[in-house]
mmCIF file of C-alpha atoms and ligand atoms in Angstrom:
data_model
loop_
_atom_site.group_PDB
_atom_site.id
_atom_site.type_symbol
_atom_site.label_atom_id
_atom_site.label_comp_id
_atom_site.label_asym_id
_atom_site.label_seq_id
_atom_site.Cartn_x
_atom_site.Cartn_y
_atom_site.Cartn_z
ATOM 1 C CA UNK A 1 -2.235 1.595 -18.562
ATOM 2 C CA UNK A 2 0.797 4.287 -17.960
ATOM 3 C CA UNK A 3 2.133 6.405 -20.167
ATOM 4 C CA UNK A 4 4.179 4.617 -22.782
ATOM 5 C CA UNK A 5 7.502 5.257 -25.241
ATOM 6 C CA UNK A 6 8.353 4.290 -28.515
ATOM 7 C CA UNK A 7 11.167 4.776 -30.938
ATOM 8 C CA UNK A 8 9.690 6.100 -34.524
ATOM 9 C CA UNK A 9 12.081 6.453 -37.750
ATOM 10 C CA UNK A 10 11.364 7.539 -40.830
ATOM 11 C CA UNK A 11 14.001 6.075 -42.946
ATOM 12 C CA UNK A 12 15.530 7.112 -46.128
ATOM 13 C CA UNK A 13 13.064 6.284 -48.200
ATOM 14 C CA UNK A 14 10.356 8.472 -46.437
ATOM 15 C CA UNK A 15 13.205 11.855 -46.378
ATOM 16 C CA UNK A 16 13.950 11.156 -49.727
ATOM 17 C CA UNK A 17 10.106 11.361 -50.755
ATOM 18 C CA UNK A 18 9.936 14.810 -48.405
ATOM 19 C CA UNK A 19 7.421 12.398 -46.511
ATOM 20 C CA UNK A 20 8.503 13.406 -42.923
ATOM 21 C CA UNK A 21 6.153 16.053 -42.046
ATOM 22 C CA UNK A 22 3.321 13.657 -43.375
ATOM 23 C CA UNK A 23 4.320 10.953 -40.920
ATOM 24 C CA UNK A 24 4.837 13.552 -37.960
ATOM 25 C CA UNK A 25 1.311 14.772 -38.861
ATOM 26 C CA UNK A 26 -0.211 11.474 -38.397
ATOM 27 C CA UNK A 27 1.419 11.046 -35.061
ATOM 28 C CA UNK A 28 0.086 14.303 -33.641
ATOM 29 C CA UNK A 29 -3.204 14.546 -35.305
ATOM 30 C CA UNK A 30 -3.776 11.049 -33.705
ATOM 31 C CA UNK A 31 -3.036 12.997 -30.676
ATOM 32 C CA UNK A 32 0.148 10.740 -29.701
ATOM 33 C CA UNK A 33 3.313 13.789 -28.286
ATOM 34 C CA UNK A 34 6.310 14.106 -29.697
ATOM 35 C CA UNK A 35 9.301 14.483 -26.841
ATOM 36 C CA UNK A 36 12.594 13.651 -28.786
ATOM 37 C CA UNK A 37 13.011 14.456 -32.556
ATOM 38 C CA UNK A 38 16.329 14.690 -34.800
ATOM 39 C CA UNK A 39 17.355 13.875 -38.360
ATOM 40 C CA UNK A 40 20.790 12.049 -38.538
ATOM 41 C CA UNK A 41 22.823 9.893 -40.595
ATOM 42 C CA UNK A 42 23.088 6.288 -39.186
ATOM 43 C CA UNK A 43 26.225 4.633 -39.460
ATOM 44 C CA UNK A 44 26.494 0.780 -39.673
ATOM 45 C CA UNK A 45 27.287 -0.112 -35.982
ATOM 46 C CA UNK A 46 24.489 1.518 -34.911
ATOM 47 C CA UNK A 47 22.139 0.100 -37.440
ATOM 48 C CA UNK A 48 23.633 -3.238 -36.854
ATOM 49 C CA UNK A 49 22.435 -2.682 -32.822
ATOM 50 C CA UNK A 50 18.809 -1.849 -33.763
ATOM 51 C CA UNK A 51 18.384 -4.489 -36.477
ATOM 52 C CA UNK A 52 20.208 -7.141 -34.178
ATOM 53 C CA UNK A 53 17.321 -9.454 -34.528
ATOM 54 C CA UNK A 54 17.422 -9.790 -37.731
ATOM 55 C CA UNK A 55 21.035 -10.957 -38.426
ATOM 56 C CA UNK A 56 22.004 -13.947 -40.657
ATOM 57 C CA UNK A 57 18.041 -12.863 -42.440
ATOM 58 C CA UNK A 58 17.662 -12.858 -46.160
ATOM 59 C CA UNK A 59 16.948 -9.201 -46.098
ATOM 60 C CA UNK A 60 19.711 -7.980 -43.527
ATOM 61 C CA UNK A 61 22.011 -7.182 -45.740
ATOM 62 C CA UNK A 62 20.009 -5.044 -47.991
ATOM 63 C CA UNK A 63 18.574 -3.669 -44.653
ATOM 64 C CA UNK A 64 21.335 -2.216 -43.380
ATOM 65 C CA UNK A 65 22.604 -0.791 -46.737
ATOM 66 C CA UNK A 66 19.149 0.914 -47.578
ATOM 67 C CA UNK A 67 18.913 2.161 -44.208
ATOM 68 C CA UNK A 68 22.496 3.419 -44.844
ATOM 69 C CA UNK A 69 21.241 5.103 -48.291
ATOM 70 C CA UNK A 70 20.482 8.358 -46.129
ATOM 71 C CA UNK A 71 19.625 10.263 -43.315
ATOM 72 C CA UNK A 72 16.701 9.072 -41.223
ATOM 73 C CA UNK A 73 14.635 11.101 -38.223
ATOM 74 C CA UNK A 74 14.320 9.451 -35.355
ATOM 75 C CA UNK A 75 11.619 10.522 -32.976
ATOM 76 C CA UNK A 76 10.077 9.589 -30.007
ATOM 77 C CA UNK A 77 6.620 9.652 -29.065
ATOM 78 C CA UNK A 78 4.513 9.325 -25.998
ATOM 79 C CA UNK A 79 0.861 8.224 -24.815
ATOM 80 C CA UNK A 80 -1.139 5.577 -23.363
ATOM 81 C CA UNK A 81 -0.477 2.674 -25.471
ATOM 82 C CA UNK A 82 1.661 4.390 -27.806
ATOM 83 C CA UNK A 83 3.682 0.944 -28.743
ATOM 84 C CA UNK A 84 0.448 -0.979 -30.467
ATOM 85 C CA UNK A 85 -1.079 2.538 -31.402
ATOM 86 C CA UNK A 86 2.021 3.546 -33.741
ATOM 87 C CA UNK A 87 2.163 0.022 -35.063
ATOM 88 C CA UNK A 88 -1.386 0.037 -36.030
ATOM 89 C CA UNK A 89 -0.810 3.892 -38.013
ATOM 90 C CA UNK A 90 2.217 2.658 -39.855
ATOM 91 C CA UNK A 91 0.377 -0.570 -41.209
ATOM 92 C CA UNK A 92 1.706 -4.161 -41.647
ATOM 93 C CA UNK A 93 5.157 -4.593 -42.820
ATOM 94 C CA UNK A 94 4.497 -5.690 -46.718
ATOM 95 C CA UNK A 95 3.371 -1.932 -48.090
ATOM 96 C CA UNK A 96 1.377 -3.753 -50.717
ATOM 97 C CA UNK A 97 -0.823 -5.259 -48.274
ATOM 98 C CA UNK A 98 -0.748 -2.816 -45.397
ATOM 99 C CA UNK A 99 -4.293 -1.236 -44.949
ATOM 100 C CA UNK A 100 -4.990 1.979 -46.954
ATOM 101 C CA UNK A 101 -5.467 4.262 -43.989
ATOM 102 C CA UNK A 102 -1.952 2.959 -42.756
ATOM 103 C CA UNK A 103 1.487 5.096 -43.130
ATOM 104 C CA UNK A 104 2.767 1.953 -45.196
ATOM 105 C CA UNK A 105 -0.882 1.756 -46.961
ATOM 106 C CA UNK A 106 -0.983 4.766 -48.189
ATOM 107 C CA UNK A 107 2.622 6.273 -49.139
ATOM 108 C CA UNK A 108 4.263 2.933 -49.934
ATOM 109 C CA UNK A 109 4.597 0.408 -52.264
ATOM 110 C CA UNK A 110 6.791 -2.633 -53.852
ATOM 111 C CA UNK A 111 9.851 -1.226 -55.381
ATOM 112 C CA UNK A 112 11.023 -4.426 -56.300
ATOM 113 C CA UNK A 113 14.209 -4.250 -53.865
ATOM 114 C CA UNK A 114 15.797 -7.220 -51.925
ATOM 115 C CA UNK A 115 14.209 -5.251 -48.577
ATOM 116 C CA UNK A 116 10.921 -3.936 -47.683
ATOM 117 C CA UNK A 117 11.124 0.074 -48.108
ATOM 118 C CA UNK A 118 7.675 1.130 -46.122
ATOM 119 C CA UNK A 119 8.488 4.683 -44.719
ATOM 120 C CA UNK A 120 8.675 3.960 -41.201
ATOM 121 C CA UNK A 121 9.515 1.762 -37.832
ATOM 122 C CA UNK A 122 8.066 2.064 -34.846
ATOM 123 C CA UNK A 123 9.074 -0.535 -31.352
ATOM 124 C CA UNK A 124 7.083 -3.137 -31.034
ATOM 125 C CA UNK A 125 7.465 -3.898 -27.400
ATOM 126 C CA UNK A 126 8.242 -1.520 -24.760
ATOM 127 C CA UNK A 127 11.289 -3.720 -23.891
ATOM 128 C CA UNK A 128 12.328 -2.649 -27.322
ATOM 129 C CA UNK A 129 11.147 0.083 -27.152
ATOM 130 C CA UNK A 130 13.680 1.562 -24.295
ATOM 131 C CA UNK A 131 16.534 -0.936 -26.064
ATOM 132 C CA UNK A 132 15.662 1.502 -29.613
ATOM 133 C CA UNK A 133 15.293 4.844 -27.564
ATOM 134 C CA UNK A 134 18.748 4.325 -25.659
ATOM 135 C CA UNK A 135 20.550 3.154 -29.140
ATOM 136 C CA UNK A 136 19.452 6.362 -30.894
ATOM 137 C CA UNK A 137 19.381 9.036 -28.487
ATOM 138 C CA UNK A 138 22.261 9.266 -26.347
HETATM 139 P P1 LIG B 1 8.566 -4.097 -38.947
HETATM 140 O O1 LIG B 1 9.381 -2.924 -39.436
HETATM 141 O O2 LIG B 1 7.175 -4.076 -39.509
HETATM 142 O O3 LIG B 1 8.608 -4.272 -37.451
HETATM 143 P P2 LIG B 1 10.457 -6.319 -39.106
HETATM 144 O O4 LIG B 1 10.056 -7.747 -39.256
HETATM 145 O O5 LIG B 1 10.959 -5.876 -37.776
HETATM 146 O O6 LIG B 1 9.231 -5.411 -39.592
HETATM 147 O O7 LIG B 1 11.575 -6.053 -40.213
HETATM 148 C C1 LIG B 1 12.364 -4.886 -40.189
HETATM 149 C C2 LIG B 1 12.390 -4.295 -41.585
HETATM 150 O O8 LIG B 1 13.056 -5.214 -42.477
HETATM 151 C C3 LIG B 1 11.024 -4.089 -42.228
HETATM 152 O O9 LIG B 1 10.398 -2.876 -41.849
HETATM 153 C C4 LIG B 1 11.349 -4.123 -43.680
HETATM 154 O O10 LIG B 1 11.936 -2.900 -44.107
HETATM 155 C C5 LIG B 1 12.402 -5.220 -43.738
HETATM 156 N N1 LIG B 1 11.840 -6.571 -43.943
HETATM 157 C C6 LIG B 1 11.200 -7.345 -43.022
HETATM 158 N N2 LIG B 1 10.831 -8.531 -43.514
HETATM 159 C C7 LIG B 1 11.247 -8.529 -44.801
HETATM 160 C C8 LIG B 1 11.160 -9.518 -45.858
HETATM 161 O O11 LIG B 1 10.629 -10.613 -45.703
HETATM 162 N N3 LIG B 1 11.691 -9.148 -47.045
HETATM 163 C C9 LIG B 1 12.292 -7.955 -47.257
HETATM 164 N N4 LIG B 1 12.409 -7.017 -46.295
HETATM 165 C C10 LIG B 1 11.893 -7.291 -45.075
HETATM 166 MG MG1 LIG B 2 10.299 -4.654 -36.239
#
């Protein structure tokens, strides 16, 4: 398979917790390269792009507005299979049940919020994958 991209975030909850060089350790110690990396402050229309799926959801709302809370790094990160490999080292979405092992596992859990706060995204496709990378970098 050829070399793959994905789109990684840490999002607010994961700066706030000083959690970002834990998450950028796991990517490179799994042996995955970082190419792209900044920290920025999302603003709504761009969050509203990347979440576009998920409109009219329960949990958009609070999505966007948690994922407004702060400044998030964006990142992205290249290998063979890069896509499924990221997905599997952040864990499933729900923190309580994600693997220990997993990003989400291990750093995260329940806060009792309207949305999900587990650390991290990652692409799960590389359609959107190269949708993500060209809404955040450029
Ligand atoms: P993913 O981040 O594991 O790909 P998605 O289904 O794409 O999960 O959802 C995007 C984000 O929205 C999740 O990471 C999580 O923060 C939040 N979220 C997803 N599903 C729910 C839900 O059922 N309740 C609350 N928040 C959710
Ligand atoms: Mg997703």
């Amino acid at each position: 398979m050829s070399l793959q991209r994905t789109l990684i975030l840490v999002k607010p909850d994961g700066v706030r917790r000083q959690l970002v060089g834990e998450v950028i350790r796991r990517i490179e110690t799994k042996g995955y390269n970082i190419s792209e990396l900044k920290m920025i402050q999302p603003d709504r229309e761009l969050l509203a792009k990347h979440y576009a799926e998920h409109e009219g959801k329960p949990f958009y709302e609070p999505l966007l507005e948690f994922m407004l809370s702060g400044k998030v790094v964006a990142i992205i990160a290249e290998g063979h299979r890069v896509i499924e490999g990221f997905r599997k080292l952040a864990g499933t979405t729900d923190p309580t049940v994600a693997e220990p092992g997993t990003i989400r596992g291990d750093l995260a859990c329940d806060q009792g919020t309207k949305v999900v706060q587990n650390i991290v995204h990652g692409s799960d496709s590389p359609e959107s994958a190269e949708r993500e990378i060209a809404i955040w970098f450029n």
